[in-house]
C-alpha atoms as a PDB file:
ATOM      1  CA  MET A   1     100.841  28.851  27.434  1.00  0.00           C
ATOM      2  CA  ALA A   2      97.961  27.528  25.325  1.00  0.00           C
ATOM      3  CA  ALA A   3     100.115  24.701  24.018  1.00  0.00           C
ATOM      4  CA  ALA A   4     101.222  23.772  27.510  1.00  0.00           C
ATOM      5  CA  LEU A   5      97.676  23.724  28.805  1.00  0.00           C
ATOM      6  CA  THR A   6      96.565  21.644  25.862  1.00  0.00           C
ATOM      7  CA  ALA A   7      99.300  19.127  26.622  1.00  0.00           C
ATOM      8  CA  ALA A   8      98.121  18.953  30.224  1.00  0.00           C
ATOM      9  CA  CYS A   9      94.574  18.084  29.212  1.00  0.00           C
ATOM     10  CA  VAL A  10      93.046  14.657  28.744  1.00  0.00           C
ATOM     11  CA  ARG A  11      90.086  14.412  26.408  1.00  0.00           C
ATOM     12  CA  ASN A  12      87.288  12.120  27.505  1.00  0.00           C
ATOM     13  CA  LYS A  13      84.471  11.590  25.025  1.00  0.00           C
ATOM     14  CA  GLY A  14      84.858  15.126  23.751  1.00  0.00           C
ATOM     15  CA  PHE A  15      85.087  16.662  27.225  1.00  0.00           C
ATOM     16  CA  PRO A  16      88.451  18.272  27.996  1.00  0.00           C
ATOM     17  CA  CYS A  17      89.536  17.183  31.425  1.00  0.00           C
ATOM     18  CA  LEU A  18      92.441  18.882  33.179  1.00  0.00           C
ATOM     19  CA  LEU A  19      93.946  16.694  35.848  1.00  0.00           C
ATOM     20  CA  LEU A  20      94.615  18.979  38.793  1.00  0.00           C
ATOM     21  CA  SER A  21      97.169  18.516  41.541  1.00  0.00           C
ATOM     22  CA  ASN A  22      99.616  20.446  43.694  1.00  0.00           C
ATOM     23  CA  THR A  23     102.610  19.350  41.621  1.00  0.00           C
ATOM     24  CA  PRO A  24     104.633  22.456  40.678  1.00  0.00           C
ATOM     25  CA  THR A  25     104.976  23.214  36.974  1.00  0.00           C
ATOM     26  CA  ARG A  26     106.770  25.870  34.999  1.00  0.00           C
ATOM     27  CA  LEU A  27     103.372  27.475  34.321  1.00  0.00           C
ATOM     28  CA  HIS A  28     103.133  28.870  37.852  1.00  0.00           C
ATOM     29  CA  THR A  29     103.739  32.521  37.031  1.00  0.00           C
ATOM     30  CA  ALA A  30     101.509  35.051  38.799  1.00  0.00           C
ATOM     31  CA  PRO A  31      98.876  35.286  36.007  1.00  0.00           C
ATOM     32  CA  THR A  32      98.891  31.538  35.545  1.00  0.00           C
ATOM     33  CA  ARG A  33      98.290  30.913  39.256  1.00  0.00           C
ATOM     34  CA  LEU A  34      95.058  32.867  38.840  1.00  0.00           C
ATOM     35  CA  LEU A  35      94.189  30.719  35.837  1.00  0.00           C
ATOM     36  CA  TRP A  36      94.829  27.514  37.771  1.00  0.00           C
ATOM     37  CA  GLY A  37      92.708  28.792  40.643  1.00  0.00           C
ATOM     38  CA  TRP A  38      89.872  29.472  38.223  1.00  0.00           C
ATOM     39  CA  LEU A  39      90.285  26.034  36.657  1.00  0.00           C
ATOM     40  CA  ASN A  40      90.182  24.431  40.094  1.00  0.00           C
ATOM     41  CA  THR A  41      86.868  26.126  40.724  1.00  0.00           C
ATOM     42  CA  VAL A  42      85.503  24.924  37.388  1.00  0.00           C
ATOM     43  CA  PHE A  43      86.585  21.314  37.881  1.00  0.00           C
ATOM     44  CA  ASN A  44      85.307  21.171  41.459  1.00  0.00           C
ATOM     45  CA  LYS A  45      81.837  22.384  40.537  1.00  0.00           C
ATOM     46  CA  VAL A  46      78.975  19.966  41.151  1.00  0.00           C
ATOM     47  CA  ASP A  47      77.020  19.047  38.016  1.00  0.00           C
ATOM     48  CA  ASP A  48      73.532  17.943  39.089  1.00  0.00           C
ATOM     49  CA  LYS A  49      72.679  16.760  35.585  1.00  0.00           C
ATOM     50  CA  ARG A  50      75.756  14.524  35.550  1.00  0.00           C
ATOM     51  CA  ILE A  51      74.775  13.044  38.918  1.00  0.00           C
ATOM     52  CA  GLU A  52      71.333  12.281  37.525  1.00  0.00           C
ATOM     53  CA  GLN A  53      72.833  10.671  34.424  1.00  0.00           C
ATOM     54  CA  VAL A  54      75.496   8.421  35.963  1.00  0.00           C
ATOM     55  CA  GLY A  55      74.701   8.332  39.676  1.00  0.00           C
ATOM     56  CA  PRO A  56      76.376  10.068  42.638  1.00  0.00           C
ATOM     57  CA  ASP A  57      79.325   7.703  43.058  1.00  0.00           C
ATOM     58  CA  ARG A  58      80.383   7.808  39.406  1.00  0.00           C
ATOM     59  CA  ALA A  59      80.002  11.614  39.339  1.00  0.00           C
ATOM     60  CA  ALA A  60      82.024  11.941  42.545  1.00  0.00           C
ATOM     61  CA  ALA A  61      84.724   9.636  41.163  1.00  0.00           C
ATOM     62  CA  GLU A  62      84.970  11.778  38.030  1.00  0.00           C
ATOM     63  CA  TRP A  63      85.359  14.907  40.177  1.00  0.00           C
ATOM     64  CA  LEU A  64      88.013  13.346  42.405  1.00  0.00           C
ATOM     65  CA  LEU A  65      90.092  11.915  39.561  1.00  0.00           C
ATOM     66  CA  ARG A  66      89.891  15.195  37.638  1.00  0.00           C
ATOM     67  CA  CYS A  67      91.408  16.881  40.652  1.00  0.00           C
ATOM     68  CA  GLY A  68      94.218  14.356  41.013  1.00  0.00           C
ATOM     69  CA  ALA A  69      92.724  12.194  43.782  1.00  0.00           C
ATOM     70  CA  HIS A  70      92.290   8.409  43.742  1.00  0.00           C
ATOM     71  CA  VAL A  71      89.321   6.266  44.727  1.00  0.00           C
ATOM     72  CA  ARG A  72      88.677   2.644  45.574  1.00  0.00           C
ATOM     73  CA  PHE A  73      85.293   1.170  44.866  1.00  0.00           C
ATOM     74  CA  LYS A  74      83.569  -1.255  47.211  1.00  0.00           C
ATOM     75  CA  ASP A  75      84.496  -4.920  46.599  1.00  0.00           C
ATOM     76  CA  ARG A  76      87.364  -3.931  44.262  1.00  0.00           C
ATOM     77  CA  PRO A  77      90.892  -4.416  45.641  1.00  0.00           C
ATOM     78  CA  SER A  78      92.700  -2.001  43.339  1.00  0.00           C
ATOM     79  CA  TRP A  79      92.644   1.790  43.364  1.00  0.00           C
ATOM     80  CA  GLN A  80      91.168   3.751  40.475  1.00  0.00           C
ATOM     81  CA  ARG A  81      93.791   6.276  39.402  1.00  0.00           C
ATOM     82  CA  ASP A  82      93.016   6.907  35.736  1.00  0.00           C
ATOM     83  CA  TYR A  83      90.017   8.992  34.698  1.00  0.00           C
ATOM     84  CA  ASN A  84      89.946   7.341  31.284  1.00  0.00           C
ATOM     85  CA  THR A  85      89.538   3.832  32.688  1.00  0.00           C
ATOM     86  CA  LEU A  86      86.647   4.521  35.055  1.00  0.00           C
ATOM     87  CA  PRO A  87      84.362   1.483  34.967  1.00  0.00           C
ATOM     88  CA  THR A  88      80.996   1.768  33.294  1.00  0.00           C
ATOM     89  CA  GLY A  89      77.741   0.153  34.251  1.00  0.00           C
ATOM     90  CA  PRO A  90      74.496   0.891  36.092  1.00  0.00           C
ATOM     91  CA  PRO A  91      74.751   3.661  38.729  1.00  0.00           C
ATOM     92  CA  GLN A  92      74.191   1.230  41.590  1.00  0.00           C
ATOM     93  CA  LYS A  93      77.095  -1.041  40.595  1.00  0.00           C
ATOM     94  CA  TYR A  94      80.127   0.963  41.775  1.00  0.00           C
ATOM     95  CA  LYS A  95      80.208   2.585  45.208  1.00  0.00           C
ATOM     96  CA  ILE A  96      83.151   4.626  46.515  1.00  0.00           C
ATOM     97  CA  GLU A  97      84.556   3.158  49.724  1.00  0.00           C
ATOM     98  CA  GLU A  98      87.954   4.890  50.043  1.00  0.00           C
ATOM     99  CA  ILE A  99      89.299   8.250  48.866  1.00  0.00           C
ATOM    100  CA  ASP A 100      92.939   9.311  48.772  1.00  0.00           C
ATOM    101  CA  ALA A 101      93.108  13.019  47.930  1.00  0.00           C
ATOM    102  CA  THR A 102      96.855  13.363  48.591  1.00  0.00           C
ATOM    103  CA  ASP A 103      98.381  16.254  46.582  1.00  0.00           C
ATOM    104  CA  SER A 104      95.065  16.873  44.849  1.00  0.00           C
ATOM    105  CA  GLY A 105      93.226  20.050  43.911  1.00  0.00           C
ATOM    106  CA  VAL A 106      89.951  19.270  45.711  1.00  0.00           C
ATOM    107  CA  MET A 107      88.244  22.281  47.251  1.00  0.00           C
ATOM    108  CA  HIS A 108      85.089  23.052  49.226  1.00  0.00           C
ATOM    109  CA  ILE A 109      82.874  23.500  46.162  1.00  0.00           C
ATOM    110  CA  GLY A 110      83.371  19.867  45.222  1.00  0.00           C
ATOM    111  CA  PHE A 111      82.659  18.557  48.705  1.00  0.00           C
ATOM    112  CA  GLU A 112      78.951  18.836  47.935  1.00  0.00           C
ATOM    113  CA  HIS A 113      79.455  15.562  46.019  1.00  0.00           C
ATOM    114  CA  PHE A 114      79.706  13.861  49.417  1.00  0.00           C
ATOM    115  CA  LYS A 115      76.047  14.628  50.061  1.00  0.00           C
ATOM    116  CA  HIS A 116      74.931  11.605  48.027  1.00  0.00           C
ATOM    117  CA  LEU A 117      77.655   9.085  48.955  1.00  0.00           C
ATOM    118  CA  GLN A 118      76.665   6.328  51.363  1.00  0.00           C
ATOM    119  CA  HIS A 119      79.634   3.956  51.486  1.00  0.00           C
ATOM    120  CA  VAL A 120      82.768   6.084  52.097  1.00  0.00           C
ATOM    121  CA  LYS A 121      84.723   4.644  55.031  1.00  0.00           C
ATOM    122  CA  SER A 122      88.151   6.224  54.570  1.00  0.00           C
ATOM    123  CA  LEU A 123      89.357   9.666  53.471  1.00  0.00           C
ATOM    124  CA  LYS A 124      92.897  11.032  53.221  1.00  0.00           C
ATOM    125  CA  LEU A 125      93.450  14.783  52.885  1.00  0.00           C
ATOM    126  CA  ASN A 126      97.233  15.048  52.704  1.00  0.00           C
ATOM    127  CA  ARG A 127      99.101  18.070  51.304  1.00  0.00           C
ATOM    128  CA  CYS A 128      95.935  19.604  49.841  1.00  0.00           C
ATOM    129  CA  MET A 129      96.524  23.317  49.312  1.00  0.00           C
ATOM    130  CA  TYR A 130      92.841  24.181  48.869  1.00  0.00           C
ATOM    131  CA  ILE A 131      91.565  22.402  51.976  1.00  0.00           C
ATOM    132  CA  THR A 132      90.124  24.939  54.424  1.00  0.00           C
ATOM    133  CA  ASP A 133      87.950  24.979  57.537  1.00  0.00           C
ATOM    134  CA  GLU A 134      84.942  25.127  55.217  1.00  0.00           C
ATOM    135  CA  CYS A 135      85.996  21.817  53.677  1.00  0.00           C
ATOM    136  CA  ILE A 136      86.414  20.207  57.086  1.00  0.00           C
ATOM    137  CA  GLY A 137      82.964  21.437  58.046  1.00  0.00           C
ATOM    138  CA  LYS A 138      81.446  19.663  55.056  1.00  0.00           C
ATOM    139  CA  LEU A 139      82.764  16.294  56.178  1.00  0.00           C
ATOM    140  CA  HIS A 140      79.579  15.979  58.210  1.00  0.00           C
ATOM    141  CA  LEU A 141      78.068  14.842  54.899  1.00  0.00           C
ATOM    142  CA  LEU A 142      80.008  11.595  55.407  1.00  0.00           C
ATOM    143  CA  ALA A 143      79.191  11.248  59.103  1.00  0.00           C
ATOM    144  CA  GLY A 144      76.983   8.213  58.526  1.00  0.00           C
ATOM    145  CA  THR A 145      79.816   6.042  57.167  1.00  0.00           C
ATOM    146  CA  LEU A 146      83.271   7.638  57.671  1.00  0.00           C
ATOM    147  CA  GLN A 147      85.537   5.572  59.948  1.00  0.00           C
ATOM    148  CA  HIS A 148      89.076   6.642  59.057  1.00  0.00           C
ATOM    149  CA  LEU A 149      90.311  10.175  58.386  1.00  0.00           C
ATOM    150  CA  GLU A 150      93.705  11.776  57.785  1.00  0.00           C
ATOM    151  CA  VAL A 151      94.308  15.534  57.621  1.00  0.00           C
ATOM    152  CA  THR A 152      97.980  16.340  57.194  1.00  0.00           C
ATOM    153  CA  SER A 153     100.040  19.214  55.800  1.00  0.00           C
ATOM    154  CA  CYS A 154      96.978  21.312  54.998  1.00  0.00           C
ATOM    155  CA  GLY A 155      98.136  24.810  55.891  1.00  0.00           C
ATOM    156  CA  ASN A 156      94.719  26.487  55.821  1.00  0.00           C
ATOM    157  CA  VAL A 157      93.060  24.282  58.444  1.00  0.00           C
ATOM    158  CA  THR A 158      92.731  25.947  61.858  1.00  0.00           C
ATOM    159  CA  ASP A 159      91.507  25.015  65.327  1.00  0.00           C
ATOM    160  CA  LYS A 160      87.990  26.026  64.278  1.00  0.00           C
ATOM    161  CA  GLY A 161      88.024  23.606  61.392  1.00  0.00           C
ATOM    162  CA  LEU A 162      89.273  20.663  63.428  1.00  0.00           C
ATOM    163  CA  MET A 163      86.638  21.188  66.079  1.00  0.00           C
ATOM    164  CA  GLN A 164      84.008  20.457  63.463  1.00  0.00           C
ATOM    165  CA  LEU A 165      85.261  16.879  63.379  1.00  0.00           C
ATOM    166  CA  LYS A 166      83.541  16.236  66.712  1.00  0.00           C
ATOM    167  CA  ASP A 167      80.332  15.373  64.862  1.00  0.00           C
ATOM    168  CA  LEU A 168      81.948  12.417  63.040  1.00  0.00           C
ATOM    169  CA  SER A 169      80.819   9.973  65.694  1.00  0.00           C
ATOM    170  CA  LEU A 170      81.683   6.819  63.733  1.00  0.00           C
ATOM    171  CA  LEU A 171      85.376   7.685  63.397  1.00  0.00           C
ATOM    172  CA  GLU A 172      87.653   4.886  64.556  1.00  0.00           C
ATOM    173  CA  THR A 173      90.973   6.497  63.627  1.00  0.00           C
ATOM    174  CA  LEU A 174      91.966  10.135  63.112  1.00  0.00           C
ATOM    175  CA  ARG A 175      95.453  11.226  62.070  1.00  0.00           C
ATOM    176  CA  LEU A 176      96.422  14.894  62.310  1.00  0.00           C
ATOM    177  CA  PHE A 177      99.902  16.064  61.329  1.00  0.00           C
ATOM    178  CA  ASP A 178     101.706  19.233  60.235  1.00  0.00           C
ATOM    179  CA  LEU A 179      98.832  21.707  60.568  1.00  0.00           C
ATOM    180  CA  PRO A 180     100.652  25.010  61.210  1.00  0.00           C
ATOM    181  CA  ALA A 181      97.494  27.153  61.356  1.00  0.00           C
ATOM    182  CA  VAL A 182      96.239  25.264  64.424  1.00  0.00           C
ATOM    183  CA  ARG A 183      97.277  27.492  67.330  1.00  0.00           C
ATOM    184  CA  ASP A 184      96.031  25.668  70.422  1.00  0.00           C
ATOM    185  CA  LYS A 185      97.177  22.215  69.425  1.00  0.00           C
ATOM    186  CA  THR A 186      96.973  20.623  72.868  1.00  0.00           C
ATOM    187  CA  GLY A 187      93.555  22.086  73.651  1.00  0.00           C
ATOM    188  CA  THR A 188      92.100  21.165  70.274  1.00  0.00           C
ATOM    189  CA  VAL A 189      93.273  17.560  70.504  1.00  0.00           C
ATOM    190  CA  HIS A 190      91.974  17.294  74.070  1.00  0.00           C
ATOM    191  CA  LEU A 191      88.497  18.473  73.040  1.00  0.00           C
ATOM    192  CA  LEU A 192      88.452  16.039  70.106  1.00  0.00           C
ATOM    193  CA  GLU A 193      89.442  13.173  72.381  1.00  0.00           C
ATOM    194  CA  LYS A 194      86.611  14.112  74.706  1.00  0.00           C
ATOM    195  CA  SER A 195      84.073  14.400  71.854  1.00  0.00           C
ATOM    196  CA  LEU A 196      85.216  11.203  70.093  1.00  0.00           C
ATOM    197  CA  PRO A 197      85.889   8.726  72.930  1.00  0.00           C
ATOM    198  CA  ASN A 198      85.838   5.698  70.616  1.00  0.00           C
ATOM    199  CA  CYS A 199      88.296   7.162  68.136  1.00  0.00           C
ATOM    200  CA  GLU A 200      92.050   6.533  68.182  1.00  0.00           C
ATOM    201  CA  ILE A 201      93.551   9.974  67.593  1.00  0.00           C
ATOM    202  CA  ASN A 202      97.145  10.273  66.405  1.00  0.00           C
ATOM    203  CA  ALA A 203      98.094  13.941  66.618  1.00  0.00           C
ATOM    204  CA  GLU A 204     101.822  13.638  67.179  1.00  0.00           C
ATOM    205  CA  GLY A 205     103.507  16.360  65.168  1.00  0.00           C
ATOM    206  CA  ILE A 206     100.330  18.351  64.619  1.00  0.00           C
END
């Protein structure tokens, strides 16, 4: 097991970084699932000292890429997918504008990184096994900029979680799909449409 974990790690300037995602591996025995859950918690933890050192956007990008997500910085056409090639420079130079967390290991602990981000316009939460109602509730931290949101195939998100999206008043598009824990699908969508009159909501297949 130790050898396998070592092979799954990427070393960045002496810091061992485990890239986390939902991709199944042969390590997923019962004890190892507990280990991966613990590692997810570790790699989602907010490091205030790191934020102070490199700025909130760089720190958030490091968190997201560690967990298997991708980011796009403002005024850069390409997506940043590789932790090891994160751009360097003054903290104010690179601002996260889009986040694609598809198949990633992001969880609610890490969502505190959003507190300091001021340019995020788009967020995709697709097939994220650790996304819960608590995570959805923390999206209010992006309420001042978020315009496009996708929440699909996240089995732990319920009606209660989705109703917290009503405070994202700047949303222009919202896609909801394959959310089996949402019981009153019609009622939930209706209330969101009423709360977000300027948002185009696509909930077919929710």
